[in-house]
Amino acid sequence: MEQDIRIAVDIGGTFTDIEILDAGTGAIHQIKTPSTPKDPSVGLLTGIRQASDRFGFPLAAVQYLLHGTTIATNAVLERKLPLGAVVTTAGFEDVMQIGRHGRKDVYAITLEQPEPLVARRFCFGVEERVGADGRVIAPLQEEGVRRIASELAEAGVRSVAVCLLHAYANPTHERRVGEILSHMLPGVAISLASDISPEIREYERMSTTALNALLVPIVQSYTDRLAGRLAEEVPQTQVYLVQSNGGVSGLAKAGREPARLLLSGPSGGAAAARRLSAELGEPNLVAVDMGGTSFDVSVVHDGVVSMVNEGEVDGLPVRLPMIEMRTIGAGGGSIAWVDDGNRLRIGPHSAGADPGPACYGKGGTALTVTDANLLLGRLDGKSFMGGAMPLDREAARRAAETVAAPLGLSVDRTAAGVIDVANSALAMAIRLSLFEKGLDPEDFAMLSFGGAGGVHACEVAEELGIRRVIFPAHASTLSAWGILWSDIAHDLSATQIGLFDDLAPGLGATASRLVTEAEALLAEDGVAPAARRFEWAVDLRYAGQAFDLRVPLDEADFSAAGVARASAAFHALHKQRFSYDEPEVPVEIVALRLKAVGALAKPVPARQAAGSAKPAVQSRPVHGRGAAVDTPVWERDAIGTTDPVSGPAVVEEPYTSIYLPAGWSIVTHSAGALIADRITAQ
């Protein structure tokens, strides 16, 4: 039988995580390799070659490659973007510079607004006007568009975002502007707001469209380079890129709409959390992904991953559906430092992959969280990365001494302080992610994954009052595992503003139009009709409110009964989120949303056979809450399904380790995950 190999790749700031699925047998393998920031495709292909050699499959057998990437995010964060321009309705050329004047940090003495993506001198206005109801108020002056195109050509602009007022209601003028610019500016990336974000709020729509336009040359260059290399080495593979909504799309769409990739990598972890929630019977999970550079928090509540209609990158709004994620700069590579007040601080700057933490032996001299864990005995320098990358304990000690000296502390106490400060930051990020939704951490289990997460999870859970921590199989590469199980997904929307009851009779026709568009996209991806699925939602608000909430629908039912059900769900969600509701106030609809899913085939995972725990293989001194204690070290496979192992203990696997404090026990679930429960308060 011909092999069907599927590979999922999550390229992080420090390591590239790879999951390999043999669809014929259901066997799943994992591998990690250092990332190559200068060209991520190099690390990706290196990992695939290593996997081919280690697990014995020919590269020609790779049928699918599902790829999470941070290339779009990094380009924005580092502002390594091409020269771009904005074309908008005359009189609205200053929207990018004005932005929004809300204060997210009300205690900040000064307000620092993000630098606009496009300089004011490259924001051009054209004479035209469309009303909010879609009526043409003033015709488009095409000669003005041609004059702007000539100026853009002379300036050497590589990207243009076209964002006309109210084009979401009637895109005719915007599309005509796009046609003229495409004809006069061959090779220049043109993005239309009516294609990228056809929704109200001009600043958010313009920011999103400008981001997309500026990213097109960068992402297309990368995908072209990747496709060329894959054609040479993995010729049979079909490539999909992971989107911020947790689904995947083909290279063509990713090249046209790269703004949808801004949470590409982390969304794989949230997708994995949703699958594990059902598999483990844990409807409420707070999923925490701690890698080398960052700490990402997502939430599964009642079996559903939290989605938002708008996120942000580097303070810039992105008005696109995405998995709700909170990210802080706290990973294994986060650097410890002492501020002017002689306080120990962690991050957000990171040692990254090159040179990495001091213990990597690549020339790094700064003390990092990974160095601290090594000094405390929670990591074994000899078995790190399965023994392929031994750690230098003395280099870690030298790095710790530079921080310990100004603090007047010993090396061990400094390392313990680094862990305490890091754990507090992680706990705060989780608290905020739950509290802002009106949720209590004690009602949740924690799903811990990422290469650096296992040695922190139980202590962070204690600080939050969480009594159960789940360490999934392949924890170190779980985002890639989640990507492996992803489906093709396309988000479509239609702005519909007015009282829900009044607009309901016309929503059926709007829904039919969205379905037609979705069917075309799924057909482009080669998805068979039987594998297509549609998920509906509406954005609702109380009449007079300036914000709205996304309310999922079981079906596109806009009868009186369907509207009543959706309104009741909105009232309940509003009360959960803001502690009050107003059922007597009329409900307005803002947008109708459709998520079109093309399901990819998935094998049935194997279950864990019941068995008792095997003896610990060794022990070593490990610093817990106080002095070092001789602590047994277990291999992950030695933890049984029937006899829990009590802490303190260390559990090791090739790419990550777990630190189990005293007062906790751990056992293997039949699905392969390790379940740690808090049994006593310490």
XYZ file of C-alpha atoms in Angstrom:
682
model
C 0.000 0.000 0.000
C 1.300 3.432 -0.933
C 2.155 5.583 2.081
C 0.121 8.710 2.825
C 2.288 10.971 4.976
C 0.975 14.261 6.363
C 3.281 16.747 8.024
C 2.391 19.710 10.220
C 4.996 22.370 10.975
C 4.933 25.155 13.568
C 7.889 27.504 13.149
C 8.593 29.335 16.398
C 11.172 31.898 17.376
C 13.496 29.267 18.846
C 12.501 25.840 17.526
C 10.646 24.440 14.538
C 8.156 21.799 15.707
C 7.139 19.049 13.316
C 4.443 16.359 13.611
C 4.332 13.480 11.131
C 1.167 11.426 10.575
C 1.114 8.145 8.656
C -2.541 8.262 7.609
C -2.472 4.571 6.699
C -1.457 3.271 10.133
C -2.475 6.217 12.319
C 1.063 6.435 13.738
C 2.152 9.934 14.766
C 5.763 11.028 15.300
C 7.331 14.275 16.455
C 10.629 16.022 15.874
C 12.116 19.414 16.774
C 14.890 21.308 15.055
C 16.346 24.786 15.660
C 14.586 27.545 13.744
C 16.438 29.485 11.062
C 15.147 33.083 11.418
C 16.907 34.376 8.279
C 14.956 31.908 6.142
C 12.387 29.764 8.024
C 12.022 27.375 5.089
C 15.581 26.129 5.677
C 14.739 24.865 9.171
C 11.460 23.441 7.886
C 13.109 21.381 5.160
C 15.920 20.327 7.492
C 13.340 18.967 9.912
C 11.443 17.123 7.176
C 14.661 15.471 5.982
C 15.530 14.445 9.542
C 12.033 13.029 10.008
C 12.314 11.072 6.759
C 15.575 9.484 7.903
C 14.442 8.804 11.480
C 10.961 7.432 10.777
C 11.640 5.706 7.474
C 9.376 7.299 4.895
C 10.355 8.631 1.448
C 9.900 12.338 0.817
C 7.795 11.438 -2.218
C 5.183 9.965 0.167
C 4.411 13.356 1.752
C 0.934 14.202 0.478
C 0.090 17.195 2.688
C 2.161 19.862 4.403
C 0.251 22.069 6.847
C 2.392 24.993 7.853
C 2.075 27.513 10.669
C 4.323 30.516 10.240
C 5.250 33.705 12.071
C 6.659 35.416 8.974
C 3.730 37.866 8.738
C 3.755 38.652 12.470
C 7.510 39.163 12.593
C 7.446 41.479 9.573
C 4.946 43.726 11.376
C 6.681 43.602 14.766
C 10.038 44.426 13.211
C 8.444 46.871 10.732
C 10.327 45.261 7.870
C 7.633 46.221 5.384
C 7.764 47.505 1.796
C 6.806 51.043 0.799
C 3.021 51.226 0.762
C 0.193 53.641 0.094
C -3.490 54.071 0.935
C -6.197 55.266 -1.445
C -9.406 56.355 0.274
C -12.360 58.685 -0.138
C -11.337 62.353 -0.330
C -11.492 63.910 3.117
C -10.513 60.725 4.946
C -6.784 60.704 4.176
C -5.908 61.246 7.881
C -7.694 58.173 9.264
C -4.463 56.177 9.682
C -2.832 59.018 11.598
C -5.857 59.810 13.795
C -6.523 56.200 14.793
C -8.529 55.576 17.966
C -8.013 57.675 21.061
C -9.079 55.117 23.646
C -6.626 54.539 26.519
C -5.949 50.863 27.172
C -3.671 51.720 30.086
C -5.563 54.364 32.058
C -2.661 54.811 34.493
C -0.032 55.558 31.839
C 1.408 59.068 32.204
C 1.915 59.338 28.458
C -0.065 57.737 25.668
C 2.057 56.065 23.015
C 0.146 55.443 19.814
C 1.523 52.856 17.363
C 3.384 54.309 14.421
C 1.049 54.409 11.380
C 1.791 51.749 8.811
C 1.632 54.252 5.954
C 3.118 57.744 6.056
C 0.654 60.593 5.581
C 2.264 61.699 2.318
C 1.300 58.313 0.828
C -2.376 58.548 1.819
C -4.380 59.759 -1.183
C -8.018 60.754 -1.524
C -10.251 60.234 -4.582
C -13.478 62.072 -5.308
C -16.400 59.694 -4.768
C -18.979 58.924 -2.087
C -21.148 55.955 -1.187
C -23.659 56.163 1.649
C -23.916 53.730 4.561
C -26.955 52.225 2.829
C -24.949 51.530 -0.342
C -26.445 54.369 -2.439
C -24.009 56.221 -4.712
C -23.990 59.839 -3.542
C -21.147 61.083 -5.751
C -19.708 59.197 -8.752
C -16.106 58.044 -8.864
C -13.749 60.491 -10.631
C -11.564 57.993 -12.502
C -9.153 60.618 -13.798
C -8.149 61.349 -10.202
C -7.375 57.676 -9.690
C -5.103 57.708 -12.740
C -3.225 60.751 -11.435
C -2.661 58.979 -8.126
C -1.435 55.863 -9.937
C 1.159 57.962 -11.789
C 2.425 59.435 -8.503
C 2.625 55.984 -6.911
C 4.588 54.612 -9.864
C 7.055 57.495 -9.645
C 7.513 56.955 -5.884
C 8.237 53.234 -6.331
C 5.368 52.064 -4.127
C 5.086 48.249 -3.893
C 1.732 47.908 -2.091
C -1.552 49.834 -2.189
C -4.532 49.481 0.147
C -7.821 50.728 -1.287
C -10.297 51.573 1.450
C -13.230 53.741 0.358
C -15.902 54.927 2.752
C -18.811 52.454 3.103
C -17.432 50.107 0.438
C -18.684 47.230 2.632
C -22.223 48.309 1.626
C -21.421 48.821 -2.072
C -17.956 47.859 -3.396
C -18.500 49.086 -6.978
C -16.268 52.166 -6.713
C -13.597 50.325 -4.760
C -13.364 47.555 -7.313
C -13.090 50.034 -10.151
C -10.237 51.815 -8.347
C -8.557 48.434 -7.957
C -8.917 47.725 -11.690
C -7.343 51.042 -12.667
C -4.446 50.691 -10.223
C -3.767 47.077 -11.251
C -3.638 48.117 -14.908
C -1.347 51.114 -14.342
C 0.843 49.538 -11.605
C 1.785 46.054 -12.835
C 3.564 44.035 -10.160
C 2.259 46.206 -7.314
C 0.182 44.431 -4.640
C -3.358 45.862 -4.549
C -5.681 44.987 -1.635
C -9.336 46.040 -1.462
C -11.030 46.539 1.887
C -14.249 45.065 0.466
C -12.342 41.803 -0.084
C -10.248 41.765 3.088
C -12.526 43.251 5.770
C -15.970 44.275 4.440
C -17.154 45.679 7.778
C -17.959 48.969 9.502
C -15.402 51.093 11.404
C -13.172 52.873 8.907
C -9.959 52.940 10.973
C -9.988 49.220 11.743
C -10.915 48.370 8.151
C -8.163 50.613 6.769
C -5.550 49.266 9.205
C -6.426 45.676 8.296
C -6.339 46.352 4.551
C -3.050 48.250 4.797
C -1.515 45.408 6.803
C -2.655 42.950 4.178
C -1.300 45.009 1.264
C 2.082 45.498 2.925
C 2.394 41.798 3.731
C 1.550 40.536 0.240
C 5.078 40.971 -1.225
C 6.689 39.447 1.874
C 4.423 36.415 2.154
C 4.278 35.776 -1.586
C 8.065 35.881 -1.744
C 8.252 33.334 1.067
C 5.558 31.040 -0.341
C 7.144 31.157 -3.812
C 10.525 30.274 -2.294
C 8.995 27.512 -0.182
C 6.996 26.094 -3.088
C 10.128 26.032 -5.247
C 12.163 24.153 -2.657
C 9.331 21.730 -1.934
C 8.907 21.063 -5.654
C 12.532 19.935 -5.759
C 12.563 17.823 -2.586
C 8.925 16.952 -1.761
C 7.311 17.090 -5.201
C 3.970 15.410 -4.427
C 2.962 17.513 -1.441
C 0.007 19.886 -1.272
C 0.766 22.880 0.945
C -1.642 24.665 3.268
C -0.886 27.608 5.557
C -2.522 27.992 8.954
C -4.753 31.033 9.483
C -5.573 32.992 12.625
C -9.015 31.368 12.746
C -7.505 27.928 13.400
C -8.172 26.622 9.893
C -5.869 26.314 6.903
C -5.918 27.763 3.399
C -4.079 27.117 0.158
C -1.027 29.087 -0.912
C -3.004 31.142 -3.423
C -5.384 32.559 -0.838
C -2.599 32.990 1.718
C -0.707 35.058 -0.840
C -3.760 37.250 -1.549
C -4.810 37.660 2.086
C -1.698 37.310 4.286
C -3.279 39.352 7.113
C -5.178 36.163 7.944
C -1.847 34.550 8.934
C -0.982 36.914 11.793
C -1.780 34.306 14.495
C -0.825 31.377 12.290
C 1.333 29.382 14.708
C -0.416 29.890 18.082
C -3.834 29.099 16.629
C -2.698 25.492 16.172
C -2.417 25.136 19.942
C -5.948 26.439 20.428
C -7.217 23.996 17.800
C -5.474 21.175 19.681
C -7.052 22.330 22.950
C -10.529 22.182 21.420
C -9.945 18.623 20.212
C -8.477 17.486 23.538
C -11.350 19.095 25.455
C -13.744 16.648 23.810
C -11.343 13.714 23.930
C -10.589 14.092 27.653
C -14.075 15.096 28.774
C -12.844 18.484 30.045
C -15.244 21.141 28.674
C -13.405 24.009 30.407
C -9.718 24.275 29.586
C -7.290 27.171 29.796
C -4.620 26.276 27.255
C -1.128 27.662 27.878
C 1.678 27.367 25.352
C 5.117 28.268 26.685
C 7.843 28.055 24.091
C 11.229 29.648 23.822
C 10.036 33.197 23.171
C 6.428 33.702 24.239
C 3.579 32.470 26.429
C 0.205 32.146 24.677
C -3.115 31.721 26.492
C -6.368 30.589 24.862
C -9.613 29.434 26.448
C -12.000 26.553 25.757
C -15.315 27.193 27.543
C -18.127 24.625 27.345
C -16.123 22.865 24.636
C -15.859 25.949 22.394
C -12.720 27.975 21.657
C -13.145 31.709 22.183
C -13.177 33.646 18.910
C -13.025 37.396 18.370
C -13.857 39.533 15.367
C -10.860 41.767 15.880
C -7.368 41.377 17.296
C -4.242 43.453 17.202
C -0.572 43.134 16.325
C 1.883 45.634 17.778
C -1.011 47.870 18.808
C -2.540 47.872 15.306
C -6.125 46.612 14.923
C -6.779 43.633 12.663
C -10.489 43.386 11.880
C -10.586 39.689 10.962
C -12.025 36.667 12.809
C -9.359 34.974 14.877
C -8.935 32.725 17.881
C -8.845 34.849 21.020
C -5.288 34.756 22.305
C -3.304 36.584 24.957
C 0.459 36.611 24.390
C 3.217 37.868 26.673
C 6.971 37.816 26.218
C 7.711 35.030 28.699
C 9.311 31.882 27.333
C 12.251 29.661 28.100
C 14.542 32.120 26.342
C 13.205 35.215 28.160
C 16.084 37.165 29.683
C 16.337 37.981 33.401
C 17.586 41.461 34.255
C 17.741 43.924 37.141
C 16.006 47.286 36.667
C 16.961 50.696 38.073
C 14.978 49.974 41.240
C 17.072 46.848 41.855
C 14.115 44.604 41.050
C 14.443 41.295 39.237
C 12.572 41.392 35.913
C 11.895 38.791 33.218
C 11.543 39.569 29.484
C 9.957 40.598 27.251
C 13.248 40.476 25.316
C 14.425 36.959 24.503
C 17.676 35.219 23.672
C 15.798 33.563 20.779
C 17.318 30.728 18.785
C 20.620 32.455 18.085
C 22.520 32.703 20.368
C 19.820 31.344 22.709
C 20.129 30.855 26.492
C 23.632 30.770 27.960
C 23.361 27.013 28.568
C 22.944 26.378 24.809
C 26.661 27.060 24.414
C 26.198 29.248 21.328
C 27.722 32.381 22.784
C 24.773 33.649 24.813
C 25.741 35.261 28.136
C 22.384 36.492 29.501
C 20.544 34.554 32.213
C 17.259 33.122 30.912
C 14.363 31.114 32.346
C 15.805 27.949 30.782
C 19.149 28.581 32.494
C 17.356 28.976 35.832
C 15.455 25.698 35.391
C 18.707 23.914 34.571
C 20.412 25.312 37.699
C 17.465 24.228 39.867
C 17.652 20.667 38.560
C 14.275 20.770 36.839
C 15.974 20.198 33.488
C 18.637 17.588 32.814
C 21.451 18.999 30.717
C 22.364 15.597 29.286
C 18.898 14.588 28.002
C 17.764 17.973 26.615
C 16.282 17.647 23.100
C 16.540 13.882 23.446
C 20.270 14.161 24.100
C 20.913 15.857 20.748
C 21.582 19.225 22.358
C 23.310 18.891 25.775
C 23.193 21.950 28.006
C 26.170 23.710 29.599
C 25.433 24.072 33.327
C 28.571 26.103 34.034
C 27.662 28.645 31.351
C 24.250 28.983 32.999
C 25.917 29.511 36.383
C 28.182 32.255 34.995
C 25.139 33.987 33.513
C 23.318 33.749 36.860
C 26.255 35.273 38.719
C 25.947 38.495 36.689
C 22.354 38.885 37.932
C 22.968 37.566 41.448
C 25.734 40.105 42.188
C 23.622 43.317 42.114
C 20.826 41.551 44.002
C 23.164 40.272 46.718
C 21.793 36.741 46.372
C 23.269 33.300 45.827
C 23.103 31.712 42.400
C 20.493 29.191 43.546
C 18.317 31.856 45.158
C 18.591 34.013 42.049
C 17.540 31.099 39.839
C 14.586 30.409 42.168
C 13.666 34.103 41.982
C 13.688 33.978 38.202
C 11.187 31.106 38.310
C 8.991 32.897 40.880
C 8.872 36.106 38.816
C 8.196 34.179 35.608
C 5.423 32.133 37.258
C 3.737 35.299 38.536
C 3.731 36.774 35.033
C 2.273 33.576 33.588
C -0.440 33.443 36.253
C -1.377 37.084 35.624
C -1.808 36.461 31.890
C -4.134 33.530 32.642
C -6.131 35.533 35.198
C -6.724 38.341 32.722
C -7.753 35.911 29.985
C -10.417 34.406 32.251
C -11.520 37.378 34.352
C -12.267 39.553 31.322
C -14.785 36.884 30.221
C -16.376 36.655 33.668
C -14.820 33.218 34.270
C -13.260 31.757 37.431
C -9.908 29.917 37.153
C -11.072 27.363 39.732
C -13.703 26.140 37.224
C -10.991 25.259 34.698
C -8.331 22.653 34.155
C -5.024 23.829 32.703
C -3.705 22.324 29.477
C 0.063 22.834 29.517
C 2.184 22.473 26.413
C 5.165 23.964 24.626
C 8.743 22.953 25.277
C 9.141 25.134 28.386
C 5.677 24.827 29.944
C 5.901 21.563 31.874
C 8.359 22.768 34.515
C 6.141 25.742 35.421
C 2.551 24.529 35.029
C 1.769 23.025 38.445
C 3.202 25.955 40.401
C 1.300 28.430 38.214
C -1.881 26.381 38.714
C -1.404 26.555 42.499
C -1.192 30.342 42.328
C -4.488 30.415 40.407
C -6.384 27.858 42.488
C -6.533 25.404 39.568
C -6.508 21.821 40.824
C -5.891 19.855 37.605
C -3.146 20.202 34.997
C -3.141 18.171 31.776
C 0.101 17.430 29.946
C -0.892 16.094 26.496
C 1.069 13.580 24.506
C 3.529 15.420 22.244
C 3.251 18.408 24.585
C 6.372 20.060 23.225
C 4.986 20.092 19.678
C 1.259 20.342 20.426
C 0.676 23.404 18.234
C 1.974 21.365 15.304
C -0.221 18.448 16.442
C -3.230 20.772 16.432
C -2.316 21.946 12.951
C -2.164 18.302 11.868
C -5.867 17.934 12.697
C -6.929 21.262 11.187
C -9.512 21.694 8.463
C -9.675 24.159 5.588
C -11.597 27.230 6.766
C -12.789 30.458 5.146
C -14.447 33.347 6.989
C -17.036 35.488 5.213
C -19.167 38.315 6.567
C -21.816 40.826 5.583
C -22.426 44.062 7.460
C -26.102 44.395 8.368
C -26.861 47.261 10.749
C -30.288 47.752 12.275
C -32.782 46.251 14.699
C -32.502 42.471 14.584
C -36.262 41.983 14.313
C -36.534 44.478 11.446
C -33.680 43.071 9.338
C -34.384 39.370 9.971
C -36.656 38.865 6.910
C -33.833 39.884 4.554
C -31.057 37.912 6.249
C -31.983 34.696 4.475
C -31.031 36.194 1.109
C -27.763 37.529 2.562
C -27.000 34.094 3.999
C -27.606 32.494 0.595
C -25.158 34.931 -1.029
C -22.487 34.080 1.555
C -23.050 30.349 1.000
C -22.567 30.806 -2.756
C -19.267 32.633 -2.167
C -18.179 29.986 0.335
C -18.979 27.133 -2.044
C -16.743 28.744 -4.678
C -13.826 29.029 -2.221
C -14.168 25.408 -1.067
C -14.417 24.245 -4.672
C -11.165 26.117 -5.399
C -9.592 24.076 -2.589
C -10.906 20.833 -4.107
C -13.206 20.072 -1.154
C -15.938 17.559 -1.995
C -19.509 18.681 -1.197
C -19.874 15.941 1.433
C -16.874 17.337 3.336
C -18.221 20.894 3.522
C -19.656 22.375 6.710
C -21.044 25.829 7.505
C -20.897 27.559 10.894
C -22.966 30.693 11.471
C -22.712 33.617 13.889
C -24.138 37.108 14.288
C -22.633 40.219 15.864
C -25.246 41.700 18.201
C -25.445 44.692 20.533
C -28.007 46.646 22.485
C -29.423 49.603 20.576
C -27.104 52.555 21.150
C -24.054 50.520 22.134
C -20.733 51.173 20.410
C -19.484 47.567 20.700
C -20.933 44.184 19.819
C -20.605 40.533 20.820
C -20.219 37.541 18.555
C -23.086 35.061 19.096
C -22.759 31.581 17.503
C -25.859 30.127 15.812
C -26.783 26.466 15.419
C -28.149 27.279 11.952
C -29.016 30.226 9.719
C -32.585 30.443 11.054
C -33.938 33.983 10.970
C -37.552 33.167 11.698
C -39.164 34.780 14.749
C -38.169 31.754 16.820
C -34.599 31.815 15.504
C -34.213 35.527 16.255
C -35.589 34.961 19.770
C -33.046 32.184 20.431
C -30.143 34.290 19.179
C -31.285 37.287 21.231
C -31.583 35.155 24.373
C -28.049 33.833 23.789
C -26.836 37.431 23.410
C -28.450 38.497 26.708
C -26.801 35.540 28.502
C -23.394 36.248 26.966
C -23.646 39.957 27.813
C -24.468 39.119 31.431
C -21.549 36.697 31.694
C -19.117 39.181 30.180
C -20.310 42.397 31.858
C -22.370 41.174 34.859
C -25.647 42.616 33.601
C -28.145 42.322 30.786
C -31.089 44.449 29.585
C -33.720 42.183 28.012
C -36.118 45.117 27.643
C -33.688 47.017 25.340
C -33.987 46.248 21.593
C -31.170 44.169 20.085
C -29.328 45.365 16.980
C -27.496 43.209 14.477
C -24.170 44.491 13.146
C -22.954 41.635 10.937
C -23.799 38.142 9.733
C -20.851 35.749 9.699
C -20.205 32.445 7.958
C -17.289 30.093 8.532
C -17.028 27.634 5.658
C -15.150 24.472 6.651
C -13.705 21.848 4.370
C -13.055 18.777 6.505
C -9.812 16.891 5.919
C -9.820 13.144 6.637
C -8.605 12.160 10.099
C -7.603 8.722 11.421
C -8.781 7.309 14.748
C -6.081 7.758 17.429
C -4.901 4.751 19.394
C -5.888 4.450 23.071
C -3.433 3.875 25.921
C -3.376 0.336 27.319
C -3.979 0.100 31.081
C -0.882 -0.534 33.178
C 0.872 0.183 36.440
C 3.656 2.680 36.912
C 7.216 1.461 36.356
C 10.014 2.441 38.746
C 11.757 5.789 38.394
C 14.954 5.488 36.373
C 17.064 7.804 38.558
C 16.961 10.726 40.963
C 18.723 14.068 41.310
C 18.628 17.143 43.568
C 15.806 19.500 42.522
C 14.941 22.832 44.098
C 11.226 23.025 44.851
C 9.744 25.508 47.298
C 12.874 25.533 49.426
C 16.214 23.747 49.473
C 17.190 21.058 47.004
C 15.496 17.694 47.604
C 16.555 14.357 46.121
C 13.778 13.858 43.561
C 12.914 10.758 41.501
C 13.049 11.178 37.723
C 10.525 9.209 35.661
C 10.317 8.573 31.961
C 6.947 9.634 30.597
C 6.113 6.133 29.378
C 6.714 4.785 32.896
C 3.745 6.682 34.361
C 0.925 4.137 34.537
C -2.823 4.462 34.042
C -3.778 2.887 37.383
C -1.232 3.922 40.037
C -0.696 7.695 40.406
C 2.850 8.918 41.053
C 3.149 11.490 43.847
C 5.358 14.567 43.857
C 7.948 15.800 44.166
C 8.965 14.220 40.885
C 10.376 15.057 37.486
C 8.890 13.445 34.364
C 11.059 13.539 31.258
C 10.391 12.951 27.584
C 12.616 13.736 24.592
C 11.592 17.362 24.051
C 10.211 18.575 27.371
C 10.137 17.915 31.117
C 7.479 18.167 33.824
C 8.135 19.284 37.384
C 5.565 17.840 39.817
C 5.736 19.609 43.209
C 4.894 17.966 46.523
C 1.145 17.783 47.040
C 0.432 16.717 43.449
C -0.069 13.299 41.852
C 0.107 12.308 38.196
C -1.355 9.437 36.159
C -1.706 8.571 32.458
C -5.121 8.994 30.805
C -6.268 6.364 28.292
C -5.928 9.005 25.555
C -2.200 9.315 26.330
C -2.224 12.586 28.274
C -0.748 12.866 31.765
C -3.254 14.139 34.342
C -1.810 15.922 37.391
C -4.171 16.569 40.308
C -3.527 18.662 43.376
C -4.123 16.450 46.403
C -3.039 18.698 49.290
C -2.384 22.381 49.864
C 1.225 23.170 50.691
